[in-house]
Every structure is written in C-alpha cells, then in structure tokens.
Short mmCIF file of C-alpha atoms in Angstrom, two decimals:
data_model
loop_
_atom_site.label_atom_id
_atom_site.label_comp_id
_atom_site.label_asym_id
_atom_site.label_seq_id
_atom_site.Cartn_x
_atom_site.Cartn_y
_atom_site.Cartn_z
CA UNK A 1036 -9.67 -13.62 -4.05
CA UNK A 1037 -10.68 -10.89 -1.65
CA UNK A 1038 -9.08 -7.88 -0.01
CA UNK A 1039 -10.16 -6.85 3.49
CA UNK A 1040 -9.30 -3.29 4.53
CA UNK A 1041 -8.13 -3.56 8.14
CA UNK A 1042 -6.92 -0.01 8.79
CA UNK A 1043 -7.74 3.14 6.85
CA UNK A 1044 -8.45 6.80 7.60
CA UNK A 1045 -12.19 6.18 7.75
CA UNK A 1046 -14.47 3.31 8.75
CA UNK A 1047 -17.05 1.63 6.56
CA UNK A 1048 -20.68 1.87 7.64
CA UNK A 1049 -20.79 -1.92 7.17
CA UNK A 1050 -17.85 -2.55 9.52
CA UNK A 1051 -18.28 -4.57 12.73
CA UNK A 1052 -19.21 -2.48 15.78
CA UNK A 1053 -16.13 -1.08 17.48
CA UNK A 1054 -13.85 -1.17 14.43
CA UNK A 1055 -11.50 1.80 14.54
CA UNK A 1056 -10.21 4.13 11.85
CA UNK A 1057 -6.82 5.81 11.87
CA UNK A 1058 -4.65 7.66 9.38
CA UNK A 1059 -2.72 4.85 7.71
CA UNK A 1060 -3.29 1.70 5.74
CA UNK A 1061 -3.37 -2.05 6.19
CA UNK A 1062 -5.08 -4.61 3.98
CA UNK A 1063 -5.34 -8.40 4.05
CA UNK A 1064 -5.16 -10.24 0.73
CA UNK A 1065 -6.69 -13.73 0.72
CA UNK A 1066 -5.74 -15.65 -2.40
CA UNK A 1067 -7.00 -19.20 -2.91
CA UNK A 1068 -4.07 -21.60 -2.94
CA UNK A 1069 -1.59 -18.89 -1.92
CA UNK A 1070 -2.62 -18.01 1.63
CA UNK A 1071 -3.01 -14.70 3.40
CA UNK A 1072 -0.78 -11.68 2.76
CA UNK A 1073 -0.86 -8.72 5.15
CA UNK A 1074 -0.03 -5.61 3.14
CA UNK A 1075 1.15 -2.83 5.47
CA UNK A 1076 0.26 -2.64 9.14
CA UNK A 1077 -1.25 0.78 9.81
CA UNK A 1078 0.07 3.15 12.43
CA UNK A 1079 -0.45 1.46 15.82
CA UNK A 1080 -1.84 -1.62 17.57
CA UNK A 1081 -5.27 -0.60 16.25
CA UNK A 1082 -4.46 -3.11 13.52
CA UNK A 1083 -4.43 -5.93 16.05
CA UNK A 1084 -7.70 -4.77 17.62
CA UNK A 1085 -9.38 -4.61 14.20
CA UNK A 1086 -8.02 -8.01 13.20
CA UNK A 1087 -9.54 -9.64 16.24
CA UNK A 1088 -12.85 -7.82 15.77
CA UNK A 1089 -12.98 -9.31 12.29
CA UNK A 1090 -12.14 -12.80 13.62
CA UNK A 1091 -8.73 -12.91 11.92
CA UNK A 1092 -6.01 -14.52 14.03
CA UNK A 1093 -2.51 -13.03 13.69
CA UNK A 1094 -0.99 -16.50 13.22
CA UNK A 1095 -3.28 -17.11 10.23
CA UNK A 1096 -1.24 -14.57 8.24
CA UNK A 1097 1.27 -16.28 5.97
CA UNK A 1098 3.31 -13.33 4.71
CA UNK A 1099 3.71 -9.62 5.44
CA UNK A 1100 4.61 -7.03 2.80
CA UNK A 1101 5.60 -3.47 3.74
CA UNK A 1102 5.14 -0.95 0.93
CA UNK A 1103 7.51 1.69 2.34
CA UNK A 1104 9.06 2.85 5.59
CA UNK A 1105 6.53 5.37 6.92
CA UNK A 1106 5.05 4.98 10.40
CA UNK A 1107 1.44 4.94 9.13
CA UNK A 1108 2.21 1.84 7.07
CA UNK A 1109 4.61 0.04 9.42
CA UNK A 1110 3.68 1.13 12.95
CA UNK A 1111 1.42 -1.85 13.70
CA UNK A 1112 4.11 -4.42 12.88
CA UNK A 1113 5.33 -4.78 16.46
CA UNK A 1114 1.82 -5.50 17.76
CA UNK A 1115 1.37 -8.27 15.19
CA UNK A 1116 4.54 -10.05 16.23
CA UNK A 1117 3.79 -9.67 19.93
CA UNK A 1118 0.48 -11.45 19.27
CA UNK A 1119 1.92 -14.20 17.04
CA UNK A 1120 3.29 -17.52 18.21
CA UNK A 1121 4.98 -18.18 14.87
CA UNK A 1122 7.66 -16.29 12.94
CA UNK A 1123 6.70 -14.73 9.61
CA UNK A 1124 8.46 -13.61 6.46
CA UNK A 1125 8.35 -9.86 5.92
CA UNK A 1126 9.06 -8.54 2.42
CA UNK A 1127 10.31 -4.95 2.28
CA UNK A 1128 12.52 -2.58 0.34
CA UNK A 1129 16.19 -2.51 1.39
CA UNK A 1130 15.90 0.99 2.88
CA UNK A 1131 12.79 0.28 4.95
CA UNK A 1132 14.59 1.18 8.20
CA UNK A 1133 16.17 4.36 6.88
CA UNK A 1134 15.19 7.54 8.75
CA UNK A 1135 12.52 9.58 6.99
CA UNK A 1136 11.12 13.02 7.70
CA UNK A 1137 8.32 15.41 6.78
CA UNK A 1138 8.88 19.12 6.42
CA UNK A 1139 6.80 21.04 8.95
CA UNK A 1140 4.94 24.23 8.06
CA UNK A 1141 7.01 26.11 10.64
CA UNK A 1142 10.23 25.19 8.87
CA UNK A 1143 11.31 22.26 11.04
CA UNK A 1144 11.22 18.50 10.51
CA UNK A 1145 9.45 15.57 12.13
CA UNK A 1146 10.46 11.95 11.94
CA UNK A 1147 7.91 9.78 10.10
CA UNK A 1148 9.96 6.62 9.60
CA UNK A 1149 9.34 3.12 10.87
CA UNK A 1150 9.36 3.29 14.70
CA UNK A 1151 11.24 0.00 15.31
CA UNK A 1152 14.66 -1.38 14.54
CA UNK A 1153 15.25 -4.42 12.42
CA UNK A 1154 16.92 -6.14 15.39
CA UNK A 1155 13.90 -5.59 17.64
CA UNK A 1156 11.46 -6.97 15.09
CA UNK A 1157 13.74 -9.89 14.22
CA UNK A 1158 13.90 -10.85 17.89
CA UNK A 1159 10.07 -11.03 17.83
CA UNK A 1160 9.96 -13.38 14.84
CA UNK A 1161 10.22 -11.15 11.77
CA UNK A 1162 12.29 -12.76 9.02
CA UNK A 1163 13.09 -10.03 6.50
CA UNK A 1164 13.55 -10.51 2.78
CA UNK A 1165 14.61 -7.33 0.96
CA UNK A 1166 13.54 -6.82 -2.64
CA UNK A 1167 16.08 -5.32 -5.05
CA UNK A 1168 14.05 -6.01 -8.17
CA UNK A 1169 10.79 -7.65 -9.25
CA UNK A 1170 10.17 -10.65 -7.02
CA UNK A 1171 7.73 -13.49 -7.66
CA UNK A 1172 6.34 -14.51 -4.27
CA UNK A 1173 4.06 -17.26 -5.52
CA UNK A 1174 2.49 -18.22 -8.80
CA UNK A 1175 0.70 -15.14 -10.18
CA UNK A 1176 1.88 -12.94 -7.26
CA UNK A 1177 4.65 -10.41 -7.86
CA UNK A 1178 6.31 -7.71 -5.77
CA UNK A 1179 7.36 -4.75 -7.86
CA UNK A 1180 10.76 -3.94 -6.42
CA UNK A 1181 11.88 -0.42 -7.43
CA UNK A 1182 9.30 1.25 -9.66
CA UNK A 1183 10.74 3.38 -12.49
CA UNK A 1184 9.45 6.89 -13.12
CA UNK A 1185 8.36 7.08 -16.75
CA UNK A 1186 5.48 9.58 -16.84
CA UNK A 1187 6.14 13.28 -17.24
CA UNK A 1188 3.26 14.49 -15.07
CA UNK A 1189 3.76 12.50 -11.84
CA UNK A 1190 5.91 14.85 -9.79
CA UNK A 1191 8.06 13.99 -6.79
CA UNK A 1192 6.75 15.27 -3.45
CA UNK A 1193 9.16 17.80 -1.91
CA UNK A 1194 7.77 17.82 1.63
CA UNK A 1195 8.64 14.18 2.35
CA UNK A 1196 12.35 13.78 2.99
CA UNK A 1197 14.96 11.04 3.18
CA UNK A 1198 17.69 10.48 5.78
CA UNK A 1199 19.67 13.40 4.33
CA UNK A 1200 16.56 15.60 4.57
CA UNK A 1201 16.39 15.82 0.80
CA UNK A 1202 13.21 15.03 -1.20
CA UNK A 1203 12.58 11.31 -0.78
CA UNK A 1204 12.57 9.47 -4.09
CA UNK A 1205 11.02 6.30 -2.56
CA UNK A 1206 13.20 4.25 -4.87
CA UNK A 1207 12.41 1.04 -2.98
CA UNK A 1208 8.65 1.40 -2.54
CA UNK A 1209 6.83 -1.89 -3.21
CA UNK A 1210 3.50 -2.62 -4.87
CA UNK A 1211 1.87 -6.04 -5.21
CA UNK A 1212 0.85 -7.29 -8.66
CA UNK A 1213 -1.66 -10.14 -8.85
CA UNK A 1214 -2.49 -11.90 -12.10
CA UNK A 1215 -6.13 -12.97 -12.15
CA UNK A 1216 -8.21 -14.45 -15.00
CA UNK A 1217 -9.88 -11.04 -15.32
CA UNK A 1218 -6.55 -9.22 -15.63
CA UNK A 1219 -3.97 -7.40 -13.50
CA UNK A 1220 -4.71 -6.37 -9.92
CA UNK A 1221 -2.45 -3.59 -8.59
CA UNK A 1222 -2.27 -3.14 -4.80
CA UNK A 1223 -0.48 -0.01 -3.61
CA UNK A 1224 0.47 1.55 -0.29
CA UNK A 1225 0.90 5.21 -1.26
CA UNK A 1226 2.09 5.21 -4.88
CA UNK A 1227 4.82 7.72 -4.07
CA UNK A 1228 6.44 6.79 -7.39
CA UNK A 1229 3.21 7.77 -9.15
CA UNK A 1230 0.04 5.74 -9.50
CA UNK A 1231 0.29 5.46 -13.28
CA UNK A 1232 4.00 4.57 -13.07
CA UNK A 1233 3.06 1.84 -10.59
CA UNK A 1234 0.35 0.40 -12.83
CA UNK A 1235 2.44 0.55 -16.00
CA UNK A 1236 5.33 -1.21 -14.30
CA UNK A 1237 2.94 -3.93 -13.19
CA UNK A 1238 1.92 -4.42 -16.82
CA UNK A 1239 5.59 -4.67 -17.77
CA UNK A 1240 6.58 -7.06 -14.96
CA UNK A 1241 3.66 -9.46 -15.42
CA UNK A 1242 3.12 -9.09 -19.15
CA UNK A 1243 -0.60 -8.52 -18.51
CA UNK A 1244 -2.02 -5.46 -20.26
CA UNK A 1245 -5.63 -5.59 -19.04
CA UNK A 1246 -6.02 -3.78 -15.69
CA UNK A 1247 -8.73 -5.45 -13.65
CA UNK A 1248 -8.42 -3.54 -10.37
CA UNK A 1249 -6.39 -0.84 -8.63
CA UNK A 1250 -6.59 -0.91 -4.83
CA UNK A 1251 -4.88 1.20 -2.17
CA UNK A 1252 -3.29 4.60 -1.67
CA UNK A 1253 -2.60 6.91 -4.60
CA UNK A 1254 -1.12 10.05 -2.98
CA UNK A 1255 -3.37 12.12 -5.21
CA UNK A 1256 -4.65 14.30 -2.36
CA UNK A 1257 -1.47 16.44 -2.13
CA UNK A 1258 -0.76 16.27 -5.88
CA UNK A 1259 -1.18 19.29 -8.14
CA UNK A 1260 -4.44 19.76 -10.04
CA UNK A 1261 -2.76 19.02 -13.41
CA UNK A 1262 -1.35 15.75 -12.01
CA UNK A 1263 -4.74 14.77 -10.60
CA UNK A 1264 -6.46 15.50 -13.91
CA UNK A 1265 -3.86 13.66 -16.01
CA UNK A 1266 -3.94 10.65 -13.67
CA UNK A 1267 -7.71 10.36 -13.98
CA UNK A 1268 -7.45 10.78 -17.76
CA UNK A 1269 -4.96 7.89 -18.05
CA UNK A 1270 -7.00 5.74 -15.67
CA UNK A 1271 -10.04 6.22 -17.90
CA UNK A 1272 -7.96 5.12 -20.90
CA UNK A 1273 -6.86 1.99 -19.00
CA UNK A 1274 -10.52 1.12 -18.30
CA UNK A 1275 -10.05 -0.82 -15.04
CA UNK A 1276 -13.02 -2.83 -13.84
CA UNK A 1277 -12.55 -1.78 -10.20
CA UNK A 1278 -11.10 1.42 -8.69
CA UNK A 1279 -10.73 1.19 -4.91
CA UNK A 1280 -8.37 4.03 -4.02
CA UNK A 1281 -8.20 5.13 -0.39
CA UNK A 1282 -5.94 6.55 2.35
CA UNK A 1283 -3.81 9.32 0.77
CA UNK A 1284 -6.23 9.64 -2.16
CA UNK A 1285 -8.35 12.01 -0.07
CA UNK A 1286 -12.12 12.27 0.21
CA UNK A 1287 -12.50 14.90 -2.52
CA UNK A 1288 -10.58 12.82 -5.05
CA UNK A 1289 -12.50 9.70 -4.03
CA UNK A 1290 -15.75 11.56 -4.71
CA UNK A 1291 -14.40 12.65 -8.08
CA UNK A 1292 -13.35 9.10 -8.95
CA UNK A 1293 -16.80 7.85 -8.04
CA UNK A 1294 -18.31 10.48 -10.32
CA UNK A 1295 -16.02 9.46 -13.20
CA UNK A 1296 -16.10 5.67 -12.78
CA UNK A 1297 -19.58 5.18 -11.35
CA UNK A 1298 -20.25 1.64 -10.16
CA UNK A 1299 -16.64 0.68 -10.92
CA UNK A 1300 -15.54 2.81 -7.94
CA UNK A 1301 -15.57 0.73 -4.74
CA UNK A 1302 -15.25 2.26 -1.27
CA UNK A 1303 -12.20 0.90 0.55
CA UNK A 1304 -12.64 2.09 4.13
CA UNK A 1305 -11.68 0.10 7.22
CA UNK A 1306 -13.97 -2.93 7.40
CA UNK A 1307 -14.62 -3.03 3.65
CA UNK A 1308 -14.28 -6.33 1.80
CA UNK A 1309 -13.41 -6.14 -1.89
CA UNK A 1310 -14.09 -9.30 -3.88
CA UNK A 1311 -12.04 -9.67 -7.02
#
C-alpha cells in the first residue's frame, strides 16, 4: 500500500510543480483490494488543486474519513463534493459538526470547527456514518472510534475548546489502523488523545503488537518538554519501522525524530509518497 500526502504545512522538494502547502492535513491511502481512502481534507480547496496536479480524480476516491472536526482537517470537504459526480461515504465521529474554538492570546475565542453543516454536505453527496466504537471498514482496515486515555504523561490541551468553551477532550477523534504483513500501521490526524494512546489502542483493537509505521499528525509541537521526551522514549521502545509524523508535530520535533530514528524517519510533506 502507499500513502500520498496531499495537503500539509510544507511541500516536498519532490512534489509536482505548482503543488501548494497549507496549514492542515490530507492524505490518500491506496490499499490493494480495498480501494482509495481520503483521510482528512485539509483547510480549503487547495486539496482539490493538489489532487488534480497529482492526476488523482475526485471520483476515484472510495471512502472519506475525517479524524476530527477542525477546519484544517475538514475545510476541503466541500470542494471535493462539488467536483465529484458520485456520492461518497464519509466516516466521522458523532460530534464532528459540534462548534469548536481556540483560545486567543488576547483572551478571546475564535471558531475553528468544521465550516459546513451536515445538511449542506449531504445535499452534495456526502453519506455520513458516525463511529461510536471501533469500526472495521474492510478486511484489515479499522477505524478507532473513541480512543481511551491510558498514559500518565499525555496531557490534554487547554487552549482548544469545545462547544461549551471548556477544554476539548476530543472523545470522538478517529485514527485509522491498518494490518499489514509487516505489522500495524497507525494513521493519525492530530493525535489529540495522545500519540502513544492512539498507537496502544490500535494494538488493542487489532490484536497486532508489532508497530510497522506511524503516519500523520502528533500534536507534539505544543506539548510540554516532558511529554515530548516521554513520547519519543516510548516510540523508541516500540521500535517502529517507519516514523512519518507531520503537520502539528512541528519542524523542530521532526528534526529531533530524524536524529533519533535515522533512516526510519520519512518526510511526509505535501507531495510525498510513503510506500508501506
């Protein structure tokens, strides 16, 4: 299988000319015998532009999975459905359309939730399936459903808020777990529930202990230094074959991960193709 990074904060030097970067994340998973899964949609219609530059037709996408209801992961959804001729199943957590906010440095709030209503997207061909627990999409493909917090060091972010403007627990954030001959592949949007929590739950859901690859956002950039250090320590103990963390991981942490994991660290910028 392969993962193509369609939207990310930065652009790969190997990307096609004209490919655009933007704060956010979207990745295309191509799994032999199971089709194409679009995981998150970036922030705007840049996703559609990048898709076409990479010769990927919107109607060739079989499923869409939204990790959580932030604009930088869901904002490109409308552009995809405007460009499609066919409806598509969209897997999401039950609170995907709930209002979400970020605390501003000046003391106010700004809305960072999904910028469309369910009704608008449904009228364009989106057929939503909400996940209330682990969900097996296809053979060897799982959606996490709610990810339990089990580690002591992965703290909840207090600047990202829910509809009540209280710290958002992201109780319905979704990761994708893929079972490959080489082991477990964990694909994350932001890992707001904690990267290690997300990986460990994947081991529990699939019954696969060996971690082959971890791909996607980790939210380590805003994490405390002790959390960053403990996360890297546990990752080293897990001995994954591939570490391809991007987006909210931050450039400094990516450089540190490359230093720790060497050739096992794979850049996952927009335009990158990760073969697994």
